[in-house]
Amino acid sequence: MMHFLPFKSAGKDLKEKGIDVWLALEAYELVSVRHCSVIVLIAGDGDYVPLVHKLRALGSRVMLLAWNIPNHIGTANDLMNAAAYTIEMAELIDSDAVNTLTNGLFGSASN
């Protein structure tokens, strides 16, 4: 289940509002009501650490897809440490060892 909200205009700046709370509530519901055993989280903000702790306390494992690209974006270390599994996506995509796995994700240059 993907979660996103359109950015709301605040003068010249665009701001997303409410997505973190909505995502946390949805994840909590998936684990507590629907008994999902694994939640995959694509986030980098350390504000999600309490959510990960709560989901783990309910018996769910959390897989984090982390994006750490120097000088661009990064994932909070606390969040990576809280997750049961962390996959470093930039490393995975650049890795020769898994090239056959990741090449299919992005299509070919000739398309």
Tab-separated table of N, CA and C in Angstrom:
chain	number	residue	atom	x	y	z
A	1	MET	N	0.850	-1.160	0.000
A	1	MET	CA	0.000	0.000	0.000
A	1	MET	C	0.904	1.234	0.000
A	2	MET	N	0.815	2.038	-1.027
A	2	MET	CA	1.640	3.242	-1.118
A	2	MET	C	0.903	4.419	-0.493
A	3	HIS	N	1.684	5.344	0.072
A	3	HIS	CA	1.098	6.525	0.686
A	3	HIS	C	1.810	7.771	0.212
A	4	PHE	N	1.059	8.688	-0.310
A	4	PHE	CA	1.601	9.979	-0.683
A	4	PHE	C	0.460	10.981	-0.685
A	5	LEU	N	0.793	12.208	-0.426
A	5	LEU	CA	-0.170	13.298	-0.482
A	5	LEU	C	0.395	14.374	-1.381
A	6	PRO	N	-0.454	15.057	-2.125
A	6	PRO	CA	0.061	16.158	-2.941
A	6	PRO	C	0.618	17.258	-2.046
A	7	PHE	N	1.609	17.957	-2.555
A	7	PHE	CA	2.167	19.083	-1.823
A	7	PHE	C	1.144	20.212	-1.786
A	8	LYS	N	1.080	20.892	-0.654
A	8	LYS	CA	0.185	22.038	-0.510
A	8	LYS	C	1.010	23.306	-0.604
A	9	SER	N	0.467	24.285	-1.258
A	9	SER	CA	1.184	25.530	-1.454
A	9	SER	C	1.111	26.397	-0.206
A	10	ALA	N	2.263	26.893	0.203
A	10	ALA	CA	2.349	27.838	1.311
A	10	ALA	C	3.187	29.004	0.814
A	11	GLY	N	2.563	29.866	0.051
A	11	GLY	CA	3.314	30.952	-0.582
A	11	GLY	C	4.114	30.382	-1.726
A	12	LYS	N	5.429	30.609	-1.718
A	12	LYS	CA	6.294	30.076	-2.769
A	12	LYS	C	6.732	28.650	-2.473
A	13	ASP	N	6.680	28.258	-1.200
A	13	ASP	CA	7.145	26.935	-0.805
A	13	ASP	C	6.017	25.916	-0.907
A	14	LEU	N	6.381	24.702	-1.322
A	14	LEU	CA	5.445	23.596	-1.319
A	14	LEU	C	5.746	22.734	-0.106
A	15	LYS	N	4.703	22.338	0.611
A	15	LYS	CA	4.893	21.543	1.819
A	15	LYS	C	3.966	20.351	1.801
A	16	GLU	N	4.523	19.165	2.176
A	16	GLU	CA	3.645	18.022	2.341
A	16	GLU	C	3.184	18.038	3.786
A	17	LYS	N	1.917	17.718	3.979
A	17	LYS	CA	1.364	17.765	5.326
A	17	LYS	C	0.645	16.468	5.622
A	18	GLY	N	0.914	15.940	6.790
A	18	GLY	CA	0.132	14.835	7.299
A	18	GLY	C	0.513	13.450	6.837
A	19	ILE	N	1.435	13.321	5.923
A	19	ILE	CA	1.743	11.995	5.399
A	19	ILE	C	2.402	11.120	6.452
A	20	ASP	N	3.253	11.684	7.304
A	20	ASP	CA	3.939	10.869	8.300
A	20	ASP	C	2.966	10.276	9.309
A	21	VAL	N	1.997	11.050	9.725
A	21	VAL	CA	0.994	10.549	10.676
A	21	VAL	C	0.119	9.505	9.992
A	22	TRP	N	-0.296	9.783	8.773
A	22	TRP	CA	-1.146	8.846	8.032
A	22	TRP	C	-0.410	7.521	7.820
A	23	LEU	N	0.841	7.584	7.397
A	23	LEU	CA	1.626	6.373	7.187
A	23	LEU	C	1.769	5.578	8.480
A	24	ALA	N	2.049	6.261	9.580
A	24	ALA	CA	2.205	5.582	10.868
A	24	ALA	C	0.918	4.892	11.288
A	25	LEU	N	-0.217	5.572	11.112
A	25	LEU	CA	-1.500	4.964	11.471
A	25	LEU	C	-1.816	3.754	10.600
A	26	GLU	N	-1.546	3.858	9.318
A	26	GLU	CA	-1.794	2.735	8.404
A	26	GLU	C	-0.909	1.544	8.754
A	27	ALA	N	0.371	1.796	9.020
A	27	ALA	CA	1.286	0.715	9.376
A	27	ALA	C	0.863	0.059	10.684
A	28	TYR	N	0.492	0.863	11.658
A	28	TYR	CA	0.042	0.326	12.940
A	28	TYR	C	-1.203	-0.540	12.752
A	29	GLU	N	-2.132	-0.069	11.923
A	29	GLU	CA	-3.349	-0.845	11.658
A	29	GLU	C	-3.018	-2.158	10.948
A	30	LEU	N	-2.125	-2.117	9.969
A	30	LEU	CA	-1.762	-3.335	9.257
A	30	LEU	C	-1.210	-4.398	10.193
A	31	VAL	N	-0.441	-3.979	11.170
A	31	VAL	CA	0.152	-4.937	12.095
A	31	VAL	C	-0.828	-5.360	13.179
A	32	SER	N	-1.527	-4.394	13.785
A	32	SER	CA	-2.381	-4.731	14.930
A	32	SER	C	-3.712	-5.377	14.535
A	33	VAL	N	-4.291	-4.948	13.421
A	33	VAL	CA	-5.607	-5.470	13.031
A	33	VAL	C	-5.486	-6.577	11.989
A	34	ARG	N	-4.652	-6.355	10.999
A	34	ARG	CA	-4.553	-7.326	9.893
A	34	ARG	C	-3.415	-8.313	10.082
A	35	HIS	N	-2.641	-8.161	11.137
A	35	HIS	CA	-1.599	-9.094	11.540
A	35	HIS	C	-0.521	-9.313	10.476
A	36	CYS	N	-0.100	-8.244	9.826
A	36	CYS	CA	1.014	-8.341	8.884
A	36	CYS	C	2.292	-8.636	9.669
A	37	SER	N	3.059	-9.579	9.175
A	37	SER	CA	4.259	-9.958	9.916
A	37	SER	C	5.492	-9.178	9.481
A	38	VAL	N	5.443	-8.581	8.277
A	38	VAL	CA	6.571	-7.779	7.798
A	38	VAL	C	6.025	-6.505	7.172
A	39	ILE	N	6.616	-5.375	7.538
A	39	ILE	CA	6.281	-4.078	6.961
A	39	ILE	C	7.537	-3.567	6.267
A	40	VAL	N	7.403	-3.118	5.027
A	40	VAL	CA	8.530	-2.532	4.303
A	40	VAL	C	8.342	-1.024	4.329
A	41	LEU	N	9.325	-0.348	4.865
A	41	LEU	CA	9.262	1.100	5.029
A	41	LEU	C	10.303	1.750	4.124
A	42	ILE	N	9.857	2.678	3.300
A	42	ILE	CA	10.773	3.469	2.477
A	42	ILE	C	10.717	4.878	3.047
A	43	ALA	N	11.653	5.169	3.906
A	43	ALA	CA	11.695	6.455	4.599
A	43	ALA	C	13.115	6.684	5.075
A	44	GLY	N	13.443	7.918	5.335
A	44	GLY	CA	14.781	8.213	5.814
A	44	GLY	C	14.799	9.006	7.095
A	45	ASP	N	13.645	9.483	7.496
A	45	ASP	CA	13.523	10.383	8.631
A	45	ASP	C	13.555	9.616	9.951
A	46	GLY	N	14.389	10.079	10.865
A	46	GLY	CA	14.468	9.466	12.187
A	46	GLY	C	13.177	9.572	12.983
A	47	ASP	N	12.238	10.415	12.538
A	47	ASP	CA	10.947	10.523	13.223
A	47	ASP	C	10.163	9.223	13.178
A	48	TYR	N	10.534	8.298	12.291
A	48	TYR	CA	9.830	7.019	12.195
A	48	TYR	C	10.356	5.962	13.166
A	49	VAL	N	11.409	6.263	13.919
A	49	VAL	CA	11.970	5.297	14.862
A	49	VAL	C	10.923	4.822	15.879
A	50	PRO	N	10.121	5.704	16.509
A	50	PRO	CA	9.104	5.207	17.446
A	50	PRO	C	8.091	4.276	16.774
A	51	LEU	N	7.746	4.543	15.524
A	51	LEU	CA	6.842	3.650	14.794
A	51	LEU	C	7.471	2.274	14.646
A	52	VAL	N	8.736	2.226	14.258
A	52	VAL	CA	9.416	0.947	14.088
A	52	VAL	C	9.442	0.187	15.414
A	53	HIS	N	9.735	0.877	16.509
A	53	HIS	CA	9.750	0.222	17.826
A	53	HIS	C	8.369	-0.329	18.176
A	54	LYS	N	7.324	0.445	17.902
A	54	LYS	CA	5.960	0.000	18.208
A	54	LYS	C	5.578	-1.215	17.362
A	55	LEU	N	5.923	-1.192	16.077
A	55	LEU	CA	5.599	-2.320	15.199
A	55	LEU	C	6.343	-3.582	15.638
A	56	ARG	N	7.589	-3.404	16.036
A	56	ARG	CA	8.355	-4.560	16.525
A	56	ARG	C	7.766	-5.086	17.830
A	57	ALA	N	7.281	-4.194	18.700
A	57	ALA	CA	6.664	-4.627	19.961
A	57	ALA	C	5.392	-5.437	19.710
A	58	LEU	N	4.728	-5.158	18.595
A	58	LEU	CA	3.521	-5.901	18.225
A	58	LEU	C	3.852	-7.223	17.526
A	59	GLY	N	5.131	-7.483	17.294
A	59	GLY	CA	5.551	-8.751	16.709
A	59	GLY	C	5.853	-8.709	15.227
A	60	SER	N	5.819	-7.550	14.632
A	60	SER	CA	6.111	-7.426	13.204
A	60	SER	C	7.587	-7.100	13.000
A	61	ARG	N	8.111	-7.541	11.880
A	61	ARG	CA	9.473	-7.166	11.501
A	61	ARG	C	9.371	-6.018	10.508
A	62	VAL	N	10.336	-5.120	10.571
A	62	VAL	CA	10.344	-3.964	9.680
A	62	VAL	C	11.579	-4.036	8.796
A	63	MET	N	11.328	-4.003	7.477
A	63	MET	CA	12.407	-3.922	6.500
A	63	MET	C	12.469	-2.474	6.027
A	64	LEU	N	13.645	-1.912	6.068
A	64	LEU	CA	13.844	-0.518	5.661
A	64	LEU	C	14.631	-0.486	4.357
A	65	LEU	N	14.072	0.184	3.356
A	65	LEU	CA	14.814	0.442	2.130
A	65	LEU	C	15.444	1.813	2.300
A	66	ALA	N	16.753	1.814	2.494
A	66	ALA	CA	17.481	3.040	2.816
A	66	ALA	C	18.172	3.579	1.572
A	67	TRP	N	18.134	4.894	1.424
A	67	TRP	CA	18.782	5.585	0.310
A	67	TRP	C	19.830	6.517	0.899
A	68	ASN	N	21.084	6.207	0.682
A	68	ASN	CA	22.185	7.047	1.147
A	68	ASN	C	23.036	7.429	-0.056
A	69	ILE	N	22.784	8.619	-0.563
A	69	ILE	CA	23.502	9.129	-1.728
A	69	ILE	C	24.246	10.379	-1.265
A	70	PRO	N	25.579	10.322	-1.227
A	70	PRO	CA	26.355	11.466	-0.717
A	70	PRO	C	25.966	12.778	-1.391
A	71	ASN	N	25.887	13.804	-0.582
A	71	ASN	CA	25.543	15.167	-1.006
A	71	ASN	C	24.115	15.315	-1.524
A	72	HIS	N	23.272	14.314	-1.343
A	72	HIS	CA	21.890	14.410	-1.806
A	72	HIS	C	20.909	14.033	-0.705
A	73	ILE	N	20.811	12.741	-0.408
A	73	ILE	CA	19.868	12.284	0.617
A	73	ILE	C	20.540	11.239	1.492
A	74	GLY	N	19.974	11.044	2.661
A	74	GLY	CA	20.503	10.034	3.560
A	74	GLY	C	19.426	9.540	4.501
A	75	THR	N	19.645	8.374	5.047
A	75	THR	CA	18.720	7.756	5.980
A	75	THR	C	19.303	7.863	7.385
A	76	ALA	N	18.472	8.217	8.346
A	76	ALA	CA	18.922	8.371	9.732
A	76	ALA	C	19.475	7.045	10.265
A	77	ASN	N	20.635	7.114	10.902
A	77	ASN	CA	21.251	5.913	11.472
A	77	ASN	C	20.345	5.250	12.499
A	78	ASP	N	19.663	6.040	13.321
A	78	ASP	CA	18.761	5.469	14.328
A	78	ASP	C	17.666	4.643	13.674
A	79	LEU	N	17.172	5.099	12.541
A	79	LEU	CA	16.129	4.373	11.833
A	79	LEU	C	16.681	3.062	11.272
A	80	MET	N	17.875	3.118	10.698
A	80	MET	CA	18.481	1.892	10.167
A	80	MET	C	18.749	0.888	11.281
A	81	ASN	N	19.170	1.371	12.443
A	81	ASN	CA	19.441	0.479	13.571
A	81	ASN	C	18.172	-0.121	14.162
A	82	ALA	N	17.066	0.591	14.084
A	82	ALA	CA	15.810	0.108	14.655
A	82	ALA	C	15.171	-0.982	13.807
A	83	ALA	N	15.374	-0.923	12.494
A	83	ALA	CA	14.747	-1.888	11.588
A	83	ALA	C	15.380	-3.268	11.733
A	84	ALA	N	14.574	-4.297	11.526
A	84	ALA	CA	15.087	-5.666	11.566
A	84	ALA	C	15.995	-5.934	10.373
A	85	TYR	N	15.639	-5.374	9.235
A	85	TYR	CA	16.417	-5.540	8.007
A	85	TYR	C	16.583	-4.177	7.356
A	86	THR	N	17.772	-3.882	6.887
A	86	THR	CA	18.006	-2.645	6.142
A	86	THR	C	18.666	-3.004	4.826
A	87	ILE	N	18.093	-2.518	3.742
A	87	ILE	CA	18.688	-2.712	2.425
A	87	ILE	C	19.136	-1.353	1.922
A	88	GLU	N	20.431	-1.228	1.691
A	88	GLU	CA	21.009	0.017	1.165
A	88	GLU	C	20.791	0.011	-0.346
A	89	MET	N	19.803	0.745	-0.806
A	89	MET	CA	19.406	0.685	-2.209
A	89	MET	C	20.491	1.191	-3.164
A	90	ALA	N	21.177	2.274	-2.834
A	90	ALA	CA	22.215	2.786	-3.723
A	90	ALA	C	23.321	1.758	-3.904
A	91	GLU	N	23.708	1.098	-2.834
A	91	GLU	CA	24.739	0.061	-2.921
A	91	GLU	C	24.235	-1.125	-3.733
A	92	LEU	N	22.993	-1.514	-3.513
A	92	LEU	CA	22.420	-2.641	-4.234
A	92	LEU	C	22.368	-2.365	-5.731
A	93	ILE	N	21.922	-1.191	-6.099
A	93	ILE	CA	21.792	-0.832	-7.512
A	93	ILE	C	23.155	-0.759	-8.194
A	94	ASP	N	24.167	-0.251	-7.472
A	94	ASP	CA	25.509	-0.102	-8.048
A	94	ASP	C	26.333	-1.387	-8.009
A	95	SER	N	25.873	-2.379	-7.292
A	95	SER	CA	26.643	-3.598	-7.096
A	95	SER	C	26.674	-4.457	-8.355
A	96	ASP	N	27.868	-4.913	-8.739
A	96	ASP	CA	27.995	-5.826	-9.875
A	96	ASP	C	27.438	-7.200	-9.540
A	97	ALA	N	27.500	-7.575	-8.273
A	97	ALA	CA	27.061	-8.903	-7.856
A	97	ALA	C	25.568	-9.116	-8.093
A	98	VAL	N	24.788	-8.061	-8.013
A	98	VAL	CA	23.340	-8.209	-8.184
A	98	VAL	C	22.837	-7.484	-9.423
A	99	ASN	N	23.716	-7.216	-10.358
A	99	ASN	CA	23.335	-6.497	-11.562
A	99	ASN	C	22.166	-7.152	-12.283
A	100	THR	N	22.150	-8.465	-12.350
A	100	THR	CA	21.064	-9.144	-13.063
A	100	THR	C	19.735	-8.944	-12.350
A	101	LEU	N	19.761	-8.823	-11.036
A	101	LEU	CA	18.527	-8.573	-10.283
A	101	LEU	C	18.022	-7.154	-10.482
A	102	THR	N	18.912	-6.182	-10.387
A	102	THR	CA	18.473	-4.789	-10.437
A	102	THR	C	18.266	-4.265	-11.843
A	103	ASN	N	18.910	-4.824	-12.835
A	103	ASN	CA	18.737	-4.325	-14.198
A	103	ASN	C	17.279	-4.378	-14.639
A	104	GLY	N	16.570	-5.405	-14.276
A	104	GLY	CA	15.180	-5.542	-14.656
A	104	GLY	C	14.276	-4.522	-13.995
A	105	LEU	N	14.703	-3.938	-12.905
A	105	LEU	CA	13.887	-2.956	-12.198
A	105	LEU	C	13.782	-1.649	-12.954
A	106	PHE	N	14.783	-1.293	-13.721
A	106	PHE	CA	14.866	0.025	-14.316
A	106	PHE	C	14.708	0.034	-15.830
A	107	GLY	N	14.488	-1.107	-16.430
A	107	GLY	CA	14.299	-1.158	-17.877
A	107	GLY	C	15.618	-0.987	-18.598
A	108	SER	N	15.556	-0.990	-19.901
A	108	SER	CA	16.778	-0.832	-20.686
A	108	SER	C	16.845	0.570	-21.262
A	109	ALA	N	18.039	0.986	-21.610
A	109	ALA	CA	18.240	2.328	-22.160
A	109	ALA	C	17.594	2.476	-23.535
A	110	SER	N	17.351	1.376	-24.217
A	110	SER	CA	16.784	1.451	-25.564
A	110	SER	C	15.278	1.633	-25.560
A	111	ASN	N	14.628	1.513	-24.406
A	111	ASN	CA	13.158	1.665	-24.348
A	111	ASN	C	12.732	3.082	-24.485
